[in-house]
Amino acid sequence: MADRPLRLVFLPSGATAEGIPGERIDDLALRAGVPLGHSCGGVGVCGKCRIRPTEGGAFLSPLSPTEERTLSPADRASGVRLACCATLRGSGAVLVLDTTEGTNEKILENLAPHTTLPWDDPRPGLGVSVDLGTTTVACCLLDLQGRKPLGLHSFLNPQIVFGDDVISRISASTAHPQGLEGLQGAIVRGLDDALREMAAQSGVPPREIREIVVAGNTVMEHLLLGVSPESIGKSPYAPAFLAHEPVRSASLGLRAPHPEAPVRLIPNVAGYVGGDIVAGTTAMEMDGELPLRLLVDIGTNNEIVLGNREALHCCATAAGPALEGARIRWGMRAQQGAVEGVRLAPEGLCLDVIGGGRPQGLCGSGLVDALALLLREGIVERSGRFVPPERCTHPQLRERLARDERGMTIFLLGDHREGVALTQKDVREVQLALGAIRTGVEVLLAERGVTREEVDEVLLAGAFGNNLHVPSAIAVGLVPDVPPEKVRSVQNTSGLGACRALASRSFYERTTRTAQRMRYIELSRLPDFQERFVRAMTF
């Protein structure tokens, strides 16, 4: 029968799923709980959901045009398929080549240097603050009676199997009847596990957790509450809520904390400027101090805030996916095997690889370093174009320029042709990301009526900002061209703000006032946005 159930086994885990003819392999992986790579959310542009049939591919649909275009000749020759393209025709087994599970994942747990908390009077029980990021989640356990932190814990957001960015998550929440429920369930289970682990490490019962404060971007806060973020994904990008009343932990499905523990969300500003940025802006005292600061939070999403106690302006730009490895040929998150630093020494090109050993790919900081180096040495022109290999005369780098199977110039970071490389398409993807960020900064400066020289301090927030080499960031235009001493890494400002909002009710109330004061600018509605953006893409 055409609709007979078929069985697919995912290796090496051995997880199985039943499906029907024509069902996509990535949908089966999701149902089986397999942590399959899914950076683009299954639209076929990232090429990072690779699988390989173990005994021929007759049980899968023929190679699609997308796979022909995206997979390398070596992958195609060895039978590799994309799970977002291949569909089921019979029973069989596949080996998962791209997974969301990383080794030595570099997740930012530190809140900020010299952290201090504005404690209220002692009150019974424990509390947990949550920095709910699209990629990572960072939690802090506080003793509210003893007024002291007990522990930190961070983990990869389990929703990542639905896609790397918020657009993919929005799409996943609406593409399937149980999509929203699945996304909410994934993060609730992840939080439950984290709360139990933190409590166990501190030797306290998890039921003593009586308060939870969450700072997340607008989409993440919607998904946590099980509220559809569909309206955020289309113009005018209006969320279902900006601020939300506290909810009982039990009503969300959390089982670890006290069932009556209130879960309070830091309020949002707009569809793409959320409670995480409000928490960070307040934690950095931008709402109450005179120095003019530019806060740039570069993560899976990118938000920018310019201001001081007189006024606060903010915007969001679609920059994160490329700078976190998505849509980069050898891109990956900051985990073991990722190149996180690139420099030129007298003996040649030197790579800093997380965990040591052979490089497996490029994370964001390594990507920025590599591009800054190539710009400085004239290997990449200001237009973003590679110098042809035959025209390169650089004594140390000319042998690393080659051409791929399509005849496009690539720069080899590894020691052989099959190793990690930077492609022309990668440079274009970075230009798109940098153009968006630079346009955002330019617009905020113009709205405030100031120049970059009048900015007193540039604050780099988030895990990516924490690991950037400032000179490289300035060289490629990721950070405004200001004296390096004006640039400061402030680590996890969202987590710090959530932690302070948990320790102090008055600080939590301040975040509400901050959100109301922040003037959001929707860049796409500016009449000259496209012209600004194109100009900003030039290095």
XYZ file of C-alpha atoms in Angstrom:
539
model
C 0.000 0.000 0.000
C 1.215 3.532 -0.728
C 0.841 4.624 2.899
C 2.408 1.556 4.554
C 4.697 2.476 7.491
C 8.409 2.439 6.743
C 11.229 2.219 9.274
C 14.354 4.394 9.289
C 17.293 3.827 11.641
C 19.614 6.734 12.499
C 23.211 5.795 13.266
C 25.298 5.858 15.367
C 22.595 6.420 18.023
C 20.312 3.637 16.809
C 17.238 5.858 17.150
C 14.374 4.801 14.883
C 11.329 6.448 13.364
C 8.430 5.189 11.329
C 7.243 7.175 8.353
C 5.369 7.024 5.087
C 6.642 7.233 1.500
C 7.516 10.808 0.553
C 8.246 11.971 4.115
C 11.393 14.070 4.534
C 14.297 12.596 6.491
C 14.697 15.699 8.657
C 11.085 15.376 9.802
C 11.736 11.757 10.786
C 14.901 12.790 12.646
C 12.951 15.383 14.618
C 10.316 12.839 15.546
C 12.996 10.356 16.634
C 14.784 12.937 18.790
C 17.942 12.804 16.663
C 20.079 15.987 17.074
C 20.497 16.483 13.347
C 22.110 19.677 12.086
C 19.460 22.052 10.771
C 21.071 25.487 10.552
C 18.723 26.960 7.946
C 15.604 25.258 9.285
C 15.345 22.894 6.341
C 15.136 25.317 3.403
C 18.144 23.794 1.671
C 20.701 26.616 1.785
C 23.178 25.642 4.510
C 24.132 22.108 3.426
C 24.620 21.102 7.070
C 22.088 18.305 7.528
C 24.167 15.654 5.772
C 23.387 11.951 6.070
C 24.773 8.872 4.304
C 22.775 5.701 3.577
C 24.606 2.693 5.005
C 23.700 0.234 2.244
C 23.072 2.121 -0.964
C 20.419 4.777 -1.355
C 17.614 2.952 -3.107
C 15.266 3.567 -0.165
C 15.675 7.347 -0.623
C 14.394 9.649 -3.353
C 16.797 10.571 -6.205
C 19.284 13.392 -5.746
C 17.486 16.740 -5.930
C 18.660 19.870 -7.816
C 19.343 21.526 -4.438
C 21.634 18.664 -3.451
C 23.372 18.770 -6.830
C 24.055 22.454 -6.245
C 24.932 22.349 -2.539
C 26.889 19.132 -1.963
C 30.544 18.905 -2.956
C 31.585 16.434 -5.686
C 33.293 14.306 -3.018
C 30.104 14.177 -0.950
C 27.961 13.288 -3.932
C 30.401 10.570 -4.998
C 30.279 8.973 -1.546
C 26.480 8.911 -1.457
C 25.940 11.810 0.952
C 22.425 13.291 1.009
C 20.748 16.289 2.642
C 18.073 15.334 5.157
C 15.981 18.369 4.203
C 15.815 17.174 0.583
C 15.850 13.375 0.650
C 12.522 11.647 1.162
C 11.639 8.123 2.179
C 10.851 5.439 -0.422
C 11.560 2.365 1.682
C 13.036 1.192 4.989
C 16.749 1.533 5.687
C 19.457 3.121 7.834
C 21.440 6.367 7.554
C 24.552 7.655 9.264
C 24.146 11.197 10.633
C 27.146 13.293 9.564
C 26.052 16.710 10.846
C 24.812 16.931 14.416
C 23.889 19.750 16.781
C 25.780 18.022 19.583
C 29.183 19.652 19.967
C 32.264 18.628 21.922
C 33.705 21.272 24.244
C 31.026 23.761 23.212
C 32.233 27.221 24.288
C 29.141 28.551 26.010
C 29.428 31.822 27.880
C 28.585 31.378 31.559
C 30.364 34.421 32.977
C 27.982 37.261 33.721
C 30.363 40.207 33.589
C 33.602 41.340 35.183
C 33.299 42.436 38.849
C 29.652 41.410 39.071
C 27.657 42.891 41.952
C 23.992 42.297 42.671
C 21.526 44.848 44.138
C 19.979 42.605 46.784
C 16.555 43.093 48.319
C 15.981 42.179 51.945
C 16.388 38.434 52.589
C 13.431 36.305 51.526
C 12.863 32.552 51.728
C 13.906 30.082 49.102
C 16.022 30.008 45.984
C 15.678 31.749 42.645
C 16.941 31.121 39.121
C 17.681 33.696 36.454
C 17.612 32.511 32.841
C 19.277 34.095 29.827
C 17.181 32.379 27.166
C 19.177 32.632 23.955
C 18.392 31.239 20.532
C 21.572 29.146 20.599
C 22.510 28.901 24.272
C 20.767 29.146 27.617
C 22.603 30.383 30.731
C 21.136 29.986 34.222
C 22.184 31.350 37.598
C 20.992 29.894 40.928
C 20.649 32.423 43.766
C 20.123 31.900 47.476
C 17.520 34.611 48.158
C 17.737 34.150 51.932
C 21.516 34.205 52.130
C 21.758 36.752 49.295
C 24.484 34.936 47.396
C 24.914 33.116 44.071
C 25.156 29.335 44.332
C 25.991 28.278 40.794
C 25.951 28.803 37.058
C 24.889 26.373 34.365
C 24.595 26.730 30.601
C 23.466 24.446 27.801
C 22.708 24.406 24.114
C 19.110 25.428 23.452
C 17.426 22.111 22.543
C 15.190 23.954 20.059
C 18.212 24.139 17.772
C 17.088 20.948 16.004
C 14.253 23.092 14.581
C 16.729 25.604 13.083
C 19.557 27.898 14.144
C 17.814 31.272 14.011
C 14.508 32.813 15.069
C 13.124 32.848 11.520
C 13.610 29.074 11.332
C 11.923 28.651 14.728
C 8.967 30.801 13.670
C 8.626 28.714 10.526
C 8.861 25.461 12.501
C 6.181 26.653 14.931
C 3.681 27.023 12.097
C 4.796 24.407 9.556
C 3.460 21.447 11.553
C 0.320 21.080 13.680
C 2.430 20.174 16.735
C 5.310 22.542 15.918
C 4.624 25.138 18.600
C 4.026 22.460 21.208
C 7.268 20.723 20.239
C 9.304 23.930 20.500
C 7.846 24.805 23.900
C 8.313 21.264 25.179
C 11.961 21.205 24.099
C 12.942 24.305 26.071
C 10.820 23.403 29.109
C 12.500 19.994 29.347
C 15.912 21.617 28.912
C 15.199 24.091 31.705
C 13.894 21.358 33.994
C 17.100 19.380 33.531
C 19.219 22.471 34.179
C 17.324 23.376 37.376
C 17.714 19.852 38.733
C 21.421 19.777 37.903
C 22.122 23.161 39.525
C 20.181 22.175 42.638
C 22.034 18.849 42.883
C 25.424 20.522 42.495
C 24.538 22.977 45.276
C 23.078 20.282 47.528
C 19.618 21.833 47.734
C 16.157 20.495 46.812
C 14.933 21.840 43.445
C 11.503 22.451 45.015
C 13.143 25.270 46.982
C 13.335 27.233 43.723
C 10.512 29.712 44.307
C 11.206 32.432 41.714
C 12.387 32.446 38.094
C 13.271 35.476 35.955
C 13.750 35.045 32.201
C 15.450 37.410 29.760
C 15.092 36.259 26.165
C 14.555 37.674 22.741
C 10.944 38.235 21.798
C 10.568 34.990 19.848
C 12.153 32.884 22.600
C 9.839 34.383 25.224
C 6.816 33.612 23.039
C 7.936 30.012 22.514
C 8.583 29.498 26.237
C 5.007 30.506 26.998
C 3.614 28.492 24.098
C 2.415 31.650 22.345
C 2.667 31.624 18.553
C 5.375 33.969 17.218
C 3.915 33.818 13.696
C 3.084 37.533 13.588
C 6.739 38.413 14.280
C 7.752 36.696 11.055
C 5.840 39.002 8.723
C 5.372 42.746 8.344
C 4.760 44.733 10.517
C 6.581 42.185 12.777
C 4.254 42.793 15.706
C 4.554 40.330 18.617
C 1.555 38.905 20.443
C 2.842 40.646 23.577
C 5.628 42.978 24.682
C 5.137 42.520 28.425
C 3.484 39.538 30.072
C 2.119 38.859 33.525
C 4.047 36.311 35.640
C 2.980 32.711 35.095
C 3.134 29.713 37.446
C 6.011 27.365 36.729
C 3.641 24.374 36.794
C 1.462 25.946 34.097
C 4.478 25.920 31.747
C 5.109 22.254 32.452
C 8.152 22.815 34.673
C 8.372 20.015 37.215
C 11.640 20.727 39.027
C 10.842 24.021 40.848
C 8.053 24.732 43.297
C 4.811 24.500 41.271
C 3.704 27.961 42.426
C 7.040 29.611 41.601
C 6.295 32.713 39.491
C 8.098 32.927 36.142
C 8.643 36.604 35.319
C 9.743 37.756 31.874
C 11.848 40.849 31.180
C 9.660 42.968 28.830
C 10.369 43.328 25.111
C 10.628 46.433 22.934
C 9.653 45.056 19.505
C 9.511 41.867 17.499
C 13.279 41.713 17.150
C 14.480 43.635 20.209
C 13.611 41.579 23.237
C 13.949 41.266 26.971
C 17.548 40.105 26.672
C 18.587 43.473 25.241
C 16.447 45.371 27.751
C 18.140 43.432 30.566
C 21.589 44.155 29.143
C 20.883 47.850 28.567
C 19.693 48.238 32.160
C 22.576 46.188 33.581
C 25.067 48.438 31.783
C 23.375 51.477 33.384
C 22.771 52.998 29.961
C 19.387 54.160 31.199
C 20.815 56.122 34.112
C 24.304 57.387 33.308
C 25.596 60.267 31.170
C 28.340 58.633 29.033
C 27.083 57.838 25.536
C 27.472 54.109 24.951
C 26.915 51.852 21.964
C 25.892 48.331 22.976
C 26.356 45.746 20.223
C 25.060 42.261 20.999
C 26.193 39.902 18.260
C 24.678 36.470 18.560
C 22.326 34.369 16.522
C 20.375 37.628 16.372
C 22.038 41.031 16.392
C 20.739 44.018 18.310
C 22.243 47.470 18.748
C 21.452 50.123 21.370
C 22.823 53.669 21.447
C 22.122 55.958 24.348
C 22.435 57.241 27.858
C 20.093 58.663 30.486
C 18.860 61.278 28.023
C 17.590 58.916 25.296
C 17.862 55.317 24.100
C 17.624 54.248 20.442
C 17.747 50.643 19.250
C 17.460 48.457 16.159
C 17.925 44.868 15.059
C 19.883 43.487 12.119
C 19.992 40.029 10.530
C 23.690 39.431 11.062
C 24.074 36.531 13.438
C 23.691 33.350 11.350
C 26.706 33.981 9.108
C 28.896 35.133 11.979
C 27.958 32.034 13.969
C 28.826 29.668 11.135
C 25.534 29.249 9.289
C 25.776 29.615 5.497
C 29.583 29.522 5.730
C 31.015 26.533 3.852
C 33.240 25.447 6.746
C 31.367 27.391 9.414
C 30.616 25.891 12.802
C 29.826 26.961 16.343
C 32.625 27.584 18.843
C 33.306 23.977 19.785
C 36.196 21.531 19.630
C 37.948 21.678 16.278
C 36.794 25.197 15.424
C 39.378 27.771 14.346
C 38.856 30.694 16.726
C 41.927 32.753 15.834
C 44.046 33.349 12.720
C 47.320 35.266 12.578
C 50.376 35.612 10.390
C 53.748 34.862 11.998
C 57.240 34.827 10.454
C 56.967 31.060 10.048
C 53.631 31.327 8.262
C 49.911 31.140 8.978
C 49.025 30.205 12.569
C 45.622 28.879 13.621
C 44.180 28.796 17.135
C 41.969 25.706 17.285
C 39.602 25.056 20.184
C 40.807 21.925 21.939
C 43.907 21.757 19.717
C 44.428 19.313 16.897
C 43.372 19.467 13.289
C 40.916 22.259 12.346
C 37.404 21.098 11.529
C 35.837 24.458 10.641
C 35.640 28.187 11.370
C 33.686 29.790 14.203
C 32.800 33.492 14.203
C 35.948 34.922 15.780
C 38.166 32.858 13.476
C 36.151 33.979 10.481
C 36.587 37.646 11.407
C 40.319 37.143 12.075
C 40.845 35.408 8.742
C 39.023 38.090 6.788
C 40.851 40.907 8.584
C 44.175 39.267 7.746
C 43.275 38.826 4.066
C 42.140 42.433 3.799
C 45.314 43.687 5.444
C 47.563 41.618 3.175
C 45.669 42.545 0.003
C 44.366 39.015 -0.671
C 40.783 40.290 -0.467
C 39.987 43.655 -2.056
C 37.747 46.304 -0.467
C 34.977 45.151 -2.791
C 35.156 41.737 -1.129
C 36.636 40.021 -4.170
C 39.538 37.600 -3.852
C 42.690 38.402 -5.795
C 43.043 35.648 -8.449
C 45.644 33.030 -7.420
C 47.794 33.746 -10.470
C 48.018 37.459 -9.525
C 48.943 36.928 -5.886
C 52.594 37.641 -5.042
C 52.407 37.393 -1.247
C 55.400 35.250 -0.220
C 53.610 33.428 2.643
C 50.027 33.263 1.448
C 50.097 32.771 -2.332
C 50.325 28.976 -2.028
C 47.098 28.973 -0.001
C 45.066 30.479 -2.809
C 43.431 27.892 -5.039
C 40.288 27.308 -7.074
C 37.369 25.080 -6.168
C 35.541 22.659 -8.455
C 33.514 25.592 -9.854
C 36.624 27.632 -10.638
C 36.057 30.110 -7.772
C 38.995 31.349 -5.692
C 39.322 29.919 -2.200
C 41.823 30.501 0.616
C 43.107 27.336 2.277
C 43.415 27.501 6.049
C 44.279 23.821 6.428
C 47.282 21.964 5.041
C 45.617 20.336 2.055
C 42.919 20.891 -0.562
C 40.299 18.932 1.358
C 40.787 20.967 4.554
C 39.133 24.073 5.960
C 38.952 26.952 3.505
C 37.382 30.383 3.097
C 35.368 30.734 -0.101
C 34.247 33.709 -2.157
C 30.658 32.962 -1.156
C 31.707 33.030 2.509
C 33.152 36.511 2.084
C 29.897 37.674 0.468
C 27.879 36.230 3.367
C 30.073 38.108 5.843
C 29.667 41.291 3.821
C 25.887 40.955 4.094
C 26.144 40.530 7.863
C 28.616 43.374 8.327
C 26.626 45.627 6.020
C 23.553 45.101 8.182
C 25.417 45.894 11.408
C 27.173 48.957 9.990
C 23.897 50.263 8.591
C 22.265 49.841 11.998
C 25.047 51.732 13.743
C 24.972 54.480 11.107
C 21.211 54.919 11.459
C 21.334 55.100 15.270
C 24.126 57.676 15.189
C 22.141 59.778 12.702
C 18.971 59.542 14.807
C 20.899 60.719 17.845
C 22.630 63.430 15.830
C 26.158 62.383 16.814
C 29.253 61.009 15.113
C 31.140 57.868 16.093
C 33.849 60.067 17.611
C 31.301 61.308 20.154
C 30.561 57.795 21.415
C 32.277 57.369 24.773
C 32.326 53.573 24.785
C 31.479 50.610 22.552
C 30.249 47.594 24.516
C 30.497 44.124 22.922
C 28.044 41.723 24.521
C 27.434 37.999 24.233
C 29.661 34.988 23.675
C 30.697 36.072 20.187
C 31.514 39.614 21.279
C 33.476 38.232 24.214
C 35.782 36.176 21.966
C 36.352 38.741 19.213
C 39.782 40.237 18.680
C 39.012 43.953 18.700
C 41.584 45.022 16.040
C 40.157 42.422 13.636
C 36.592 43.510 14.387
C 37.498 47.132 13.631
C 39.416 46.137 10.469
C 36.427 44.389 8.891
C 33.923 47.034 10.046
C 32.109 44.901 12.617
C 32.902 47.553 15.222
C 32.943 51.300 14.426
C 36.375 52.732 13.652
C 37.132 54.110 17.107
C 40.270 53.880 19.265
C 40.536 50.255 20.520
C 40.632 51.452 24.117
C 37.036 52.638 23.698
C 35.897 49.073 22.977
C 35.073 46.830 25.932
C 33.832 43.257 26.157
C 31.036 43.090 28.716
C 30.308 39.361 28.403
C 26.786 38.174 29.203
C 24.874 41.390 29.838
C 21.513 39.692 29.352
C 22.337 37.107 31.991
C 23.626 39.808 34.318
C 20.440 41.829 33.890
C 18.253 38.777 34.551
C 20.294 37.948 37.643
C 19.949 41.489 38.994
C 16.231 41.466 38.239
C 15.935 38.308 40.330
C 17.951 39.724 43.228
C 16.083 43.038 43.248
C 12.425 43.753 42.498
C 13.243 47.421 41.991
C 15.766 46.488 39.281
C 13.114 44.323 37.624
C 10.753 47.317 37.634
C 13.550 49.404 36.105
C 13.675 47.047 33.129
C 10.027 47.869 32.432
C 10.787 51.581 32.406
C 13.862 51.012 30.239
C 11.833 49.039 27.689
C 9.261 51.825 27.517
C 11.992 54.429 26.926
C 13.809 52.550 24.165
C 12.875 53.939 20.749
C 12.909 51.152 18.190
C 13.813 51.898 14.565
C 12.692 49.388 11.933
C 15.514 49.589 9.415
C 13.594 47.976 6.568
C 11.073 50.832 6.577
C 13.686 53.529 5.965
C 13.305 54.917 2.414
C 17.079 54.880 1.836
C 17.819 51.599 3.634
C 18.874 49.727 0.510
C 21.308 52.465 -0.537
C 22.789 52.622 2.970
C 23.092 48.847 3.097
C 24.877 48.533 -0.246
C 27.363 51.249 0.757
C 28.017 49.554 4.091
C 28.955 46.248 2.446
C 32.255 47.653 1.146
C 35.189 46.981 3.464
